[in-house]
Amino acid sequence: MNSSELRQKFLKFFEKKGHKIAPSSSLLPFDQSVLFTTAGMQQFSLYLSGEKDVIKDFETRYLTTCQKCFRSDDINEIGDDTHNTFFEMLGNWSIGQDKKGHYFKKQAIKYALEFLIDELCLDKNRFYITIFKGNKDISKDEESEKIWQEQDIPKKRIREFGEKDNLWGPVGETGICGPCSEIHYDRGGKFGCNRADCGPNCNHCQRFVEIWNLVFMEYDKDKNGKYKPLSQKNVDTGMGFERTAAILQGKPSAYETDLFGLIIQEIEKISNKKYEAEKKNFRIIADHIRGSVFLISEGIFPSNIEQGYILRRILRRAIRFGKILNLPPGFLIPLAQKVIAIYKDVYPELLSKQADILTIIQKEEEKFEKTLEKGIKETNSMIAKGDISGKQAFDLYQSYGFPIEMTKELAKEHARKVDEKGFEQALKKHQEISRAGREKKFGGGGQFSPKLHTATHLLHSALRKILGNQVKQMGSDITLERLRFDFSFDRKLLPEEIKKIEDLVNQKIKQDLEVKKEEMSYEKAIKSGALAFFKEKYPEIVTVYSIGDFSNEICAGPHIKRTSELGQFKIIKQESSSAGIRRIKAILL
Ligand code: SER
């Protein structure tokens, strides 16, 4: 079964069972407490917690998606059979309950088995199940254990695990979570380690692959680590799309399936080497170029902060591994084109943004190529003398653009250590010095206009809506005459983009929206999607200003009461503020 069929089959199956197919959300989550979307449930988190009414927005409690995800924690695992940075997750949800409809453990388990056995024709005898064995706060999930047995899964193939494996979530430090039950697929002895205790979650081999995680979400974990029961129970499931595709296509990993075939063939062609002989290097390059293409398609560009840093890291890592295979400069471009060819029908934005994607990759590659050889030489001479100090690692970062992770990897290959703490200190000192030169806060003796302040919030939201969620406030300065807003974005805005932004702000002004002020915990504000200027340190209780449902920001104020007081909004200038940061000046007429 090819991968497109699998995607379609899953969504159609759950649609037939009364679920609504929802589109994948962005890789950049609305909740800024985490960098990326790492699970299908993130776009539904406020419905799962009961803070928002799912019926009002979706007209059903049952949802299904194929979600784009990115996990930066897994970068060092790339090369094995089962991890990827970018991946897709298939999922189904039953959110909250009422008299008419809701399903929980039993139905979730039955659906999963029906899909795997009847639709995918997988052999049930290869399924191993894991359940939560309980901890001091939550008891063992005996109910699931019983249901699996009722569904003819023998007890010997049901295994108990603790919090790490079978208590899922929360995504960040706090939030919704619950015990989970996972379906692992036994790929057979040839993938095994032959230890007597080998089984699901084996630490020594990848014979057993987790393909589907059924989470029974019913708790909220607070910052003291306490689990409070949610007001409602939910089902949240996630099936590993790549892993399942590999099993269905009888391949050891996704790299041998139709999801990566064209990319791997292209690397073989350019390098004149065989995948089988250089598996790990091929896999790292293929994974990282795919991840990079998707991140850039979301409007992220390589930088030294947050998502941009992760993108830079994987692009540069792909280039470094390209060197090992002797790939010529510019090799990432044909690979990126293959990624677009594979995914363009499912994610048409890759095609419409093709030109931007290729230019950004090319620019980053050129930038890094210039210093890579010299940097590697310099690193090797440091390594020859001993461990790498914090200052040395910082110099490699400053002079050659080596992400610290790359220096660590090079050092590790020669059994040397890197003083990471020292590096962090040197970096922080450097950032503080450059920030002091850049940032000018409100007040400071000057007079400023609350109207322009409210307009700044509207502009911030409009920029994110039109240019994408990668836009973040980097600075702001308001006088009586004009606002000035600095934000992360790597290129000049097009005239039509400026016009769209102005129009959107003016539309919100005309709608005469109420500007609401509320006090809440910082944590709650961030979870609700409130924008924050992350360079500041916030107190526990913060003030949040919201403008209709268009803007939501942590801010000390002051603001005007209604948007109609603003008049007409006009952008008078755009310029570059520093690398990767644009500056807009605007006025109210
Ligand atoms: N949230 C769970 C996971 O990511 C199930 O979707 O595995």
Coordinates of C-alpha atoms and ligand atoms in Angstrom, one line a residue:
M1 CA 0.0 0.0 0.0
N2 CA 1.5 3.3 -0.9
S3 CA 1.7 6.1 1.6
S4 CA -1.0 8.3 0.0
E5 CA -3.4 5.4 0.2
L6 CA -2.6 4.9 3.9
R7 CA -3.3 8.6 4.6
Q8 CA -6.6 8.4 2.8
K9 CA -7.7 5.1 4.2
F10 CA -7.2 6.3 7.8
L11 CA -9.1 9.5 7.4
K12 CA -11.9 7.8 5.4
F13 CA -12.2 5.0 8.0
F14 CA -12.8 7.5 10.8
E15 CA -15.0 9.6 8.7
K16 CA -17.2 6.6 8.2
K17 CA -17.3 6.2 11.9
G18 CA -18.7 9.7 12.3
H19 CA -15.5 11.7 12.6
K20 CA -15.0 15.0 11.0
I21 CA -11.7 15.3 9.0
A22 CA -9.9 18.5 10.2
P23 CA -6.9 19.9 8.3
S24 CA -3.4 19.7 9.7
S25 CA -2.5 22.7 11.7
S26 CA 0.7 24.6 11.3
L27 CA 4.1 23.3 12.5
L28 CA 4.2 26.5 14.6
P29 CA 1.7 26.0 17.4
F30 CA -0.6 28.8 18.7
D31 CA 0.6 28.1 22.2
Q32 CA 4.1 29.6 22.2
S33 CA 5.3 27.7 25.3
V34 CA 6.6 25.1 22.8
L35 CA 8.6 25.6 19.6
F36 CA 6.8 23.1 17.3
T37 CA 3.7 21.0 16.8
T38 CA 4.8 17.6 18.1
A39 CA 1.5 15.9 18.2
G40 CA -1.9 15.9 16.6
M41 CA -3.7 17.0 19.8
Q42 CA -2.0 20.4 20.1
Q43 CA -4.5 22.2 17.9
F44 CA -7.3 20.7 20.0
S45 CA -5.8 21.3 23.4
L46 CA -8.3 24.0 24.6
Y47 CA -11.2 21.6 23.6
L48 CA -9.5 18.7 25.4
S49 CA -9.1 20.7 28.5
G50 CA -12.8 21.9 28.3
E51 CA -11.8 25.6 28.0
K52 CA -13.4 25.8 24.6
D53 CA -16.6 24.2 23.3
V54 CA -15.7 21.6 20.6
I55 CA -19.4 21.4 19.4
K56 CA -19.5 25.1 18.8
D57 CA -16.5 25.1 16.6
F58 CA -16.6 21.7 14.9
E59 CA -20.2 20.6 15.4
T60 CA -19.0 17.2 16.6
R61 CA -16.9 15.6 19.3
Y62 CA -15.3 13.2 16.9
L63 CA -12.3 14.4 14.9
T64 CA -9.6 12.9 12.7
T65 CA -6.5 14.4 11.2
C66 CA -3.2 13.8 9.4
Q67 CA -1.0 16.3 11.3
K68 CA 2.4 17.6 10.3
C69 CA 4.8 17.3 13.3
F70 CA 8.4 18.2 14.1
R71 CA 10.4 16.9 17.0
S72 CA 13.7 18.6 17.6
D73 CA 14.5 16.3 20.6
D74 CA 15.0 13.5 18.2
I75 CA 17.7 15.0 16.1
N76 CA 20.4 12.8 17.5
E77 CA 18.4 9.6 16.9
I78 CA 18.1 10.3 13.2
G79 CA 19.6 7.5 11.2
D80 CA 17.8 4.7 13.0
D81 CA 14.7 2.9 11.7
T82 CA 12.0 4.8 13.5
H83 CA 12.8 8.4 14.2
N84 CA 12.4 11.5 12.1
T85 CA 12.5 15.2 12.8
F86 CA 9.6 16.0 10.5
F87 CA 6.9 13.3 10.4
E88 CA 3.2 13.0 10.0
M89 CA 0.8 11.7 12.7
L90 CA -2.6 10.2 12.0
G91 CA -5.1 10.6 14.8
N92 CA -8.6 10.4 16.0
W93 CA -10.3 12.1 18.9
S94 CA -13.4 11.9 21.1
I95 CA -13.6 15.1 23.0
G96 CA -15.6 15.6 26.2
Q97 CA -18.9 13.9 26.7
D98 CA -22.7 14.4 26.8
K99 CA -25.7 12.2 26.7
K100 CA -25.7 11.9 22.9
G101 CA -22.1 10.9 22.1
H102 CA -18.7 10.2 23.4
Y103 CA -16.4 7.2 23.4
F104 CA -13.6 6.3 25.6
K105 CA -11.3 3.3 26.1
K106 CA -13.4 0.5 24.7
Q107 CA -14.4 2.1 21.5
A108 CA -11.0 3.6 20.9
I109 CA -9.4 0.2 21.2
K110 CA -12.0 -1.4 19.0
Y111 CA -11.6 1.2 16.3
A112 CA -7.8 0.8 16.3
L113 CA -7.9 -3.0 16.0
E114 CA -10.6 -2.8 13.3
F115 CA -8.5 -0.4 11.3
L116 CA -5.3 -2.3 11.6
I117 CA -6.8 -5.7 11.0
D118 CA -9.6 -5.1 8.5
E119 CA -8.3 -2.1 6.6
L120 CA -4.5 -2.6 6.7
C121 CA -4.6 -6.4 6.9
L122 CA -1.9 -6.5 9.5
D123 CA -1.4 -9.8 11.5
K124 CA -3.0 -9.4 14.9
N125 CA -0.6 -12.0 16.3
R126 CA 2.2 -9.5 15.9
F127 CA 0.6 -6.9 18.1
Y128 CA 2.0 -6.3 21.5
I129 CA 0.2 -3.9 23.8
T130 CA 1.5 -1.7 26.6
I131 CA -0.6 -0.3 29.4
F132 CA 0.1 2.1 32.3
K133 CA 1.2 0.2 35.5
G134 CA 0.2 3.1 37.8
N135 CA 2.1 5.5 40.0
K136 CA 1.6 7.1 43.4
D137 CA -1.2 9.4 42.0
I138 CA -2.9 7.3 39.3
S139 CA -3.8 3.7 39.5
K140 CA -2.9 0.9 37.1
D141 CA -5.0 1.0 33.9
E142 CA -6.8 -2.3 34.5
E143 CA -9.7 -1.3 32.4
S144 CA -7.7 -1.2 29.2
E145 CA -5.9 -4.4 30.1
K146 CA -9.3 -6.1 30.4
I147 CA -10.6 -4.6 27.1
W148 CA -7.6 -5.8 25.2
Q149 CA -8.1 -9.2 26.5
E150 CA -11.8 -9.1 25.5
Q151 CA -10.5 -8.3 22.0
D152 CA -8.5 -11.5 22.0
I153 CA -5.1 -10.1 22.7
P154 CA -3.5 -12.7 25.1
K155 CA -2.3 -11.5 28.5
K156 CA 1.3 -12.5 27.7
R157 CA 1.3 -9.9 24.9
I158 CA 0.1 -7.1 27.2
R159 CA 2.9 -5.4 29.1
E160 CA 2.9 -2.8 31.9
F161 CA 5.1 0.2 31.8
G162 CA 5.5 3.3 34.0
E163 CA 5.3 7.1 33.5
K164 CA 8.0 7.4 30.9
D165 CA 6.3 5.2 28.4
N166 CA 2.6 5.0 29.3
L167 CA 1.6 8.3 30.9
W168 CA 1.4 10.6 27.9
G169 CA 2.0 14.4 28.1
P170 CA 1.8 17.2 28.8
V171 CA 3.4 18.7 25.7
G172 CA 5.2 21.4 27.7
E173 CA 5.8 21.4 31.5
T174 CA 2.2 21.6 32.5
G175 CA -1.2 20.8 30.9
I176 CA -3.5 18.0 29.8
C177 CA -2.2 14.4 29.9
G178 CA -3.3 10.9 30.7
P179 CA -2.4 7.2 30.8
C180 CA -2.0 5.6 27.4
S181 CA -2.0 2.2 25.8
E182 CA 0.3 1.6 22.9
I183 CA 0.2 -0.9 20.0
H184 CA 3.6 -2.2 19.1
Y185 CA 4.2 -4.3 16.0
D186 CA 6.7 -7.2 16.1
R187 CA 8.8 -7.0 13.0
G188 CA 10.3 -10.4 13.7
G189 CA 13.5 -12.0 14.9
K190 CA 15.8 -10.5 12.2
F191 CA 15.4 -7.1 13.8
G192 CA 15.8 -8.4 17.3
C193 CA 18.6 -8.6 19.9
N194 CA 17.8 -12.1 21.0
R195 CA 17.8 -11.2 24.7
A196 CA 15.5 -13.1 26.9
D197 CA 13.8 -9.9 28.0
C198 CA 13.4 -8.4 24.6
G199 CA 9.9 -7.0 24.0
P200 CA 8.1 -3.6 23.4
N201 CA 10.3 -0.7 24.5
C202 CA 13.4 -2.8 24.3
N203 CA 16.6 -0.7 24.9
H204 CA 18.8 -2.9 22.7
C205 CA 16.9 -3.3 19.4
Q206 CA 14.1 -2.0 17.3
R207 CA 12.3 -5.3 16.7
F208 CA 9.1 -3.9 18.3
V209 CA 7.9 -0.7 16.7
E210 CA 5.3 1.5 18.4
I211 CA 2.8 2.2 15.7
W212 CA -0.2 3.7 17.6
N213 CA -0.6 5.4 20.9
L214 CA -4.1 5.6 22.4
V215 CA -4.2 8.3 25.1
F216 CA -7.0 8.4 27.6
M217 CA -6.7 12.0 28.5
E218 CA -8.2 12.9 31.8
Y219 CA -5.7 14.8 33.9
D220 CA -4.2 18.3 34.1
K221 CA -0.7 18.4 35.4
D222 CA 0.2 21.5 37.3
K223 CA 3.6 23.1 37.9
N224 CA 4.0 21.3 41.2
G225 CA 3.7 18.0 39.4
K226 CA 0.2 17.3 40.7
Y227 CA -2.4 15.6 38.5
K228 CA -5.9 17.1 38.8
P229 CA -8.8 15.3 37.1
L230 CA -10.1 17.2 34.0
S231 CA -13.8 18.1 33.9
Q232 CA -14.1 15.8 31.0
K233 CA -12.6 12.6 29.6
N234 CA -11.1 12.4 26.1
V235 CA -9.6 10.0 23.7
D236 CA -6.5 11.3 21.8
T237 CA -4.7 8.9 19.5
G238 CA -1.6 9.2 17.4
M239 CA -0.5 6.7 14.7
G240 CA 3.1 7.0 13.4
F241 CA 2.5 7.5 9.7
E242 CA 6.0 6.8 8.5
R243 CA 6.4 3.7 10.7
T244 CA 3.2 2.2 9.6
A245 CA 3.9 2.9 5.9
A246 CA 7.3 1.1 6.3
I247 CA 5.5 -2.0 7.8
L248 CA 2.9 -2.0 5.1
Q249 CA 5.5 -1.7 2.3
G250 CA 7.6 -4.5 4.0
K251 CA 10.6 -2.2 4.5
P252 CA 12.9 -1.8 7.4
S253 CA 12.3 2.0 7.7
A254 CA 10.5 4.9 6.0
Y255 CA 13.7 5.7 4.1
E256 CA 13.1 2.7 1.8
T257 CA 9.4 3.6 1.2
D258 CA 7.9 5.9 -1.3
L259 CA 8.1 8.7 1.2
F260 CA 11.9 9.0 0.7
G261 CA 12.6 6.9 -2.4
L262 CA 13.2 9.8 -4.8
I263 CA 15.5 11.6 -2.3
I264 CA 17.6 8.5 -1.6
Q265 CA 17.9 7.8 -5.3
E266 CA 19.0 11.4 -5.9
I267 CA 21.7 11.2 -3.2
E268 CA 22.9 7.9 -4.9
K269 CA 23.1 9.7 -8.2
I270 CA 25.0 12.8 -7.0
S271 CA 27.4 10.9 -4.7
N272 CA 27.9 7.9 -6.9
K273 CA 27.6 5.8 -3.7
K274 CA 25.1 3.2 -2.7
Y275 CA 22.5 3.8 0.1
E276 CA 23.2 0.3 1.5
A277 CA 26.8 1.1 2.1
E278 CA 26.3 4.5 3.6
K279 CA 22.9 4.1 5.3
K280 CA 23.3 6.4 8.2
N281 CA 24.8 9.3 6.3
F282 CA 22.1 9.0 3.6
R283 CA 19.3 8.9 6.2
I284 CA 20.5 12.0 8.1
I285 CA 20.8 14.0 4.9
A286 CA 17.4 12.8 3.6
D287 CA 15.6 13.4 7.0
H288 CA 17.1 16.9 7.4
I289 CA 16.4 18.2 3.9
R290 CA 12.8 17.0 4.3
G291 CA 12.5 18.7 7.7
S292 CA 14.1 21.9 6.4
V293 CA 11.7 22.1 3.4
F294 CA 8.7 21.8 5.6
L295 CA 10.0 24.3 8.2
I296 CA 10.8 26.9 5.5
S297 CA 7.3 26.4 4.0
E298 CA 5.9 27.6 7.3
G299 CA 7.8 30.8 7.0
I300 CA 10.8 29.9 9.2
F301 CA 14.2 31.0 8.1
P302 CA 17.6 30.0 9.4
S303 CA 18.6 32.2 12.4
N304 CA 20.2 32.0 15.8
I305 CA 17.0 31.8 17.8
E306 CA 14.2 29.4 18.5
Q307 CA 12.7 27.6 15.4
G308 CA 15.2 29.4 13.1
Y309 CA 18.1 27.9 15.1
I310 CA 16.7 24.4 14.7
L311 CA 16.3 24.9 11.0
R312 CA 19.9 26.2 10.8
R313 CA 21.1 23.2 12.8
I314 CA 19.5 20.6 10.6
L315 CA 20.5 22.4 7.3
R316 CA 24.1 22.7 8.5
R317 CA 24.2 19.2 9.8
A318 CA 22.9 17.9 6.4
I319 CA 25.7 19.9 4.7
R320 CA 28.3 18.5 7.0
F321 CA 27.1 14.9 6.4
G322 CA 27.1 15.8 2.7
K323 CA 30.8 16.5 2.9
I324 CA 31.4 13.0 4.3
L325 CA 29.8 11.6 1.2
N326 CA 31.7 14.1 -1.0
L327 CA 28.6 15.7 -2.3
P328 CA 29.3 18.9 -4.3
P329 CA 28.3 22.4 -3.2
G330 CA 24.7 23.1 -4.0
F331 CA 23.6 19.5 -3.5
L332 CA 20.7 20.4 -1.2
I333 CA 18.8 22.1 -4.0
P334 CA 18.0 19.0 -6.1
L335 CA 17.2 17.1 -2.9
A336 CA 14.8 19.8 -1.8
Q337 CA 13.1 19.6 -5.2
K338 CA 12.5 15.9 -4.7
V339 CA 10.9 16.6 -1.3
I340 CA 8.6 19.0 -3.0
A341 CA 7.8 16.5 -5.8
I342 CA 6.9 13.8 -3.2
Y343 CA 4.6 16.0 -1.1
K344 CA 3.2 18.6 -3.4
D345 CA -0.2 16.9 -3.8
V346 CA -0.8 16.6 -0.1
Y347 CA 0.8 19.9 0.9
P348 CA 0.3 22.3 -2.1
E349 CA 2.0 25.1 -0.1
L350 CA 5.3 23.4 -0.9
L351 CA 4.8 24.1 -4.6
S352 CA 3.5 27.6 -4.2
K353 CA 6.5 28.5 -1.9
Q354 CA 9.0 26.5 -4.0
A355 CA 11.0 29.6 -5.1
D356 CA 11.4 30.9 -1.5
I357 CA 12.3 27.4 -0.2
L358 CA 15.0 26.9 -2.7
T359 CA 16.4 30.4 -2.3
I360 CA 16.6 30.2 1.5
I361 CA 18.3 26.8 1.3
Q362 CA 20.8 28.0 -1.3
K363 CA 21.6 31.2 0.7
E364 CA 22.2 29.2 3.9
E365 CA 24.3 26.6 2.0
E366 CA 26.5 29.3 0.4
K367 CA 26.9 31.1 3.8
F368 CA 28.0 27.9 5.5
E369 CA 30.1 26.5 2.6
K370 CA 32.4 29.5 2.9
T371 CA 33.5 28.7 6.4
L372 CA 32.8 25.0 6.8
E373 CA 36.2 23.7 5.7
K374 CA 38.1 26.2 7.7
G375 CA 35.9 25.6 10.7
I376 CA 36.4 21.9 10.6
K377 CA 40.2 22.3 10.3
E378 CA 40.2 24.7 13.3
T379 CA 38.0 22.3 15.3
N380 CA 40.3 19.4 14.5
S381 CA 43.3 21.3 15.6
M382 CA 41.5 22.2 18.9
I383 CA 40.5 18.6 19.3
A384 CA 44.1 17.4 18.7
K385 CA 45.1 19.5 21.7
G386 CA 42.4 18.3 24.1
D387 CA 38.8 19.1 25.2
I388 CA 37.1 22.2 23.8
S389 CA 36.6 25.1 26.2
G390 CA 33.5 27.3 26.3
K391 CA 35.3 30.1 24.7
Q392 CA 36.7 28.0 21.9
A393 CA 33.2 26.6 21.2
F394 CA 31.8 30.2 21.1
D395 CA 34.6 31.2 18.7
L396 CA 33.7 28.4 16.4
Y397 CA 30.1 29.5 16.6
Q398 CA 30.9 33.2 16.0
S399 CA 33.6 32.8 13.3
Y400 CA 32.4 29.7 11.4
G401 CA 28.7 29.5 12.3
F402 CA 29.1 26.1 14.0
P403 CA 26.0 25.3 16.1
I404 CA 27.2 24.0 19.5
E405 CA 25.6 20.6 18.7
M406 CA 27.9 20.3 15.7
T407 CA 31.0 21.1 17.7
K408 CA 29.9 18.5 20.3
E409 CA 29.4 15.9 17.5
L410 CA 32.8 16.5 16.0
A411 CA 34.4 16.4 19.5
K412 CA 32.6 13.2 20.4
E413 CA 33.9 11.5 17.3
H414 CA 37.4 11.9 18.8
A415 CA 36.3 11.2 22.4
R416 CA 36.7 14.8 23.4
K417 CA 34.4 16.9 25.6
V418 CA 33.0 20.4 25.1
D419 CA 32.4 22.9 27.9
E420 CA 28.8 23.6 27.2
K421 CA 28.2 25.7 30.3
G422 CA 31.1 27.9 29.3
F423 CA 29.7 28.2 25.8
E424 CA 26.3 29.3 27.2
Q425 CA 27.9 31.9 29.4
A426 CA 29.9 33.4 26.5
L427 CA 26.8 33.4 24.3
K428 CA 24.7 35.1 27.0
K429 CA 27.2 37.8 27.5
H430 CA 27.4 38.4 23.8
Q431 CA 23.6 38.6 23.5
E432 CA 23.3 41.0 26.4
I433 CA 25.7 43.4 24.9
S434 CA 24.0 43.4 21.5
R435 CA 20.6 43.6 23.1
A436 CA 21.5 46.6 25.1
G437 CA 22.4 48.4 21.9
R438 CA 19.1 47.4 20.2
E439 CA 16.3 47.5 22.7
K440 CA 14.5 50.5 23.8
K441 CA 11.6 50.0 26.1
F442 CA 8.4 52.1 26.5
G443 CA 8.4 55.0 28.9
G444 CA 12.0 56.1 29.5
G445 CA 10.7 59.7 30.1
G446 CA 9.3 60.1 26.5
Q447 CA 5.6 60.6 25.8
F448 CA 3.7 58.0 23.9
S449 CA 0.3 57.5 22.4
P450 CA -2.0 54.8 23.8
K451 CA -3.7 54.8 20.4
L452 CA -0.5 53.9 18.6
H453 CA 0.0 51.3 21.3
T454 CA -3.3 49.6 20.5
A455 CA -2.4 49.9 16.8
T456 CA 0.9 48.1 17.5
H457 CA -1.0 45.1 18.9
L458 CA -3.2 45.1 15.8
L459 CA -0.2 45.3 13.6
H460 CA 1.6 42.4 15.4
S461 CA -1.4 40.1 14.9
A462 CA -1.9 41.2 11.3
L463 CA 1.8 40.5 10.6
R464 CA 1.4 37.0 12.0
K465 CA -1.8 36.4 10.0
I466 CA -0.4 37.6 6.7
L467 CA 3.3 36.5 7.0
G468 CA 3.0 33.5 9.3
N469 CA 3.5 32.6 13.0
Q470 CA 7.3 32.9 12.7
V471 CA 6.8 36.7 13.1
K472 CA 7.8 37.6 16.7
Q473 CA 8.1 41.0 18.3
M474 CA 11.8 41.9 18.7
G475 CA 11.3 45.5 19.8
S476 CA 8.9 48.4 19.9
D477 CA 9.1 52.1 20.3
I478 CA 6.1 54.5 20.4
T479 CA 6.1 58.3 20.3
L480 CA 3.2 60.7 20.0
E481 CA 3.5 60.7 16.2
R482 CA 4.4 57.2 15.1
L483 CA 4.9 53.6 16.1
R484 CA 8.0 51.6 15.3
F485 CA 7.8 47.8 15.4
D486 CA 10.7 45.3 15.0
F487 CA 10.0 41.7 14.2
S488 CA 11.7 38.5 13.1
F489 CA 11.4 38.1 9.4
D490 CA 14.2 37.7 6.9
R491 CA 13.2 39.6 3.8
K492 CA 11.7 42.8 2.5
L493 CA 7.9 42.8 2.5
L494 CA 6.3 42.9 -0.9
P495 CA 4.1 45.9 -1.7
E496 CA 1.0 43.7 -1.8
E497 CA 1.9 42.3 1.6
I498 CA 2.1 45.8 3.1
K499 CA -1.3 46.6 1.6
K500 CA -2.8 43.4 3.0
I501 CA -1.4 44.2 6.4
E502 CA -2.8 47.8 6.3
D503 CA -6.1 46.6 5.1
L504 CA -6.5 44.0 7.8
V505 CA -5.6 46.5 10.6
N506 CA -8.0 49.0 9.1
Q507 CA -10.7 46.4 8.9
K508 CA -10.3 45.6 12.6
I509 CA -10.4 49.3 13.4
K510 CA -13.7 49.6 11.5
Q511 CA -15.2 46.6 13.3
D512 CA -15.1 48.8 16.5
L513 CA -13.7 45.9 18.6
E514 CA -13.5 46.1 22.3
V515 CA -10.1 46.2 23.9
K516 CA -10.3 44.0 27.0
K517 CA -7.9 43.9 30.0
E518 CA -7.6 40.8 32.1
E519 CA -5.3 39.6 34.8
M520 CA -4.2 35.9 34.9
S521 CA -1.3 33.7 35.6
Y522 CA 1.6 33.9 33.1
E523 CA 1.1 30.2 32.4
K524 CA -2.6 30.5 31.6
A525 CA -1.9 33.5 29.4
I526 CA 0.7 31.6 27.3
K527 CA -1.5 28.5 27.1
S528 CA -4.3 30.6 25.8
G529 CA -2.1 31.7 22.9
A530 CA -1.3 35.2 24.3
L531 CA 1.7 36.7 22.5
A532 CA 4.6 37.7 24.7
F533 CA 7.8 39.6 24.2
F534 CA 9.9 36.8 25.3
K535 CA 13.0 38.8 26.1
E536 CA 11.2 40.2 29.2
K537 CA 10.9 38.3 32.4
Y538 CA 7.3 38.2 33.5
P539 CA 5.8 38.1 37.0
E540 CA 3.5 35.2 37.9
I541 CA 0.4 37.3 37.4
V542 CA 0.3 39.2 34.1
T543 CA -2.1 41.6 32.4
V544 CA -3.4 40.4 29.1
Y545 CA -5.0 42.8 26.6
S546 CA -7.2 41.2 23.9
I547 CA -8.9 42.9 21.0
G548 CA -12.0 41.0 19.9
D549 CA -10.6 37.6 19.0
F550 CA -8.0 39.1 16.7
S551 CA -5.3 40.0 19.2
N552 CA -4.2 38.6 22.6
E553 CA -1.0 39.9 24.2
I554 CA 0.7 40.1 27.5
C555 CA 1.2 43.8 28.0
A556 CA 1.4 46.4 30.8
G557 CA -0.8 48.9 28.8
P558 CA -2.1 51.5 28.6
H559 CA -4.5 51.1 25.7
I560 CA -7.7 52.8 24.4
K561 CA -11.1 51.2 24.9
R562 CA -12.4 50.5 21.4
T563 CA -10.6 50.2 18.0
S564 CA -12.9 52.7 16.2
E565 CA -11.0 55.5 18.2
L566 CA -7.9 54.8 16.1
G567 CA -8.9 56.4 12.7
Q568 CA -6.9 55.1 9.8
F569 CA -3.7 53.1 10.0
K570 CA -0.9 53.6 7.5
I571 CA 2.6 52.0 7.2
I572 CA 5.1 54.8 6.2
K573 CA 8.3 52.9 6.1
Q574 CA 9.9 49.4 6.2
E575 CA 13.5 48.8 6.6
S576 CA 16.0 46.2 7.9
S577 CA 16.8 46.6 11.6
S578 CA 19.5 43.9 11.8
A579 CA 20.1 40.5 10.3
G580 CA 16.7 38.7 10.2
I581 CA 14.8 41.5 11.8
R582 CA 12.6 43.9 9.9
R583 CA 11.4 47.3 11.1
I584 CA 8.1 48.9 10.3
K585 CA 7.1 52.5 11.0
A586 CA 3.4 53.4 10.9
I587 CA 1.1 56.3 11.8
L588 CA -2.6 56.9 12.4
L589 CA -4.3 59.4 10.2
Ligands
SER1 N1 -0.7 12.7 21.9 C1 -0.3 11.3 21.6 C2 1.0 11.2 20.9 O1 1.5 12.2 20.5 C3 -1.4 10.6 20.8 O2 -1.8 11.4 19.8 O3 1.5 10.2 20.9

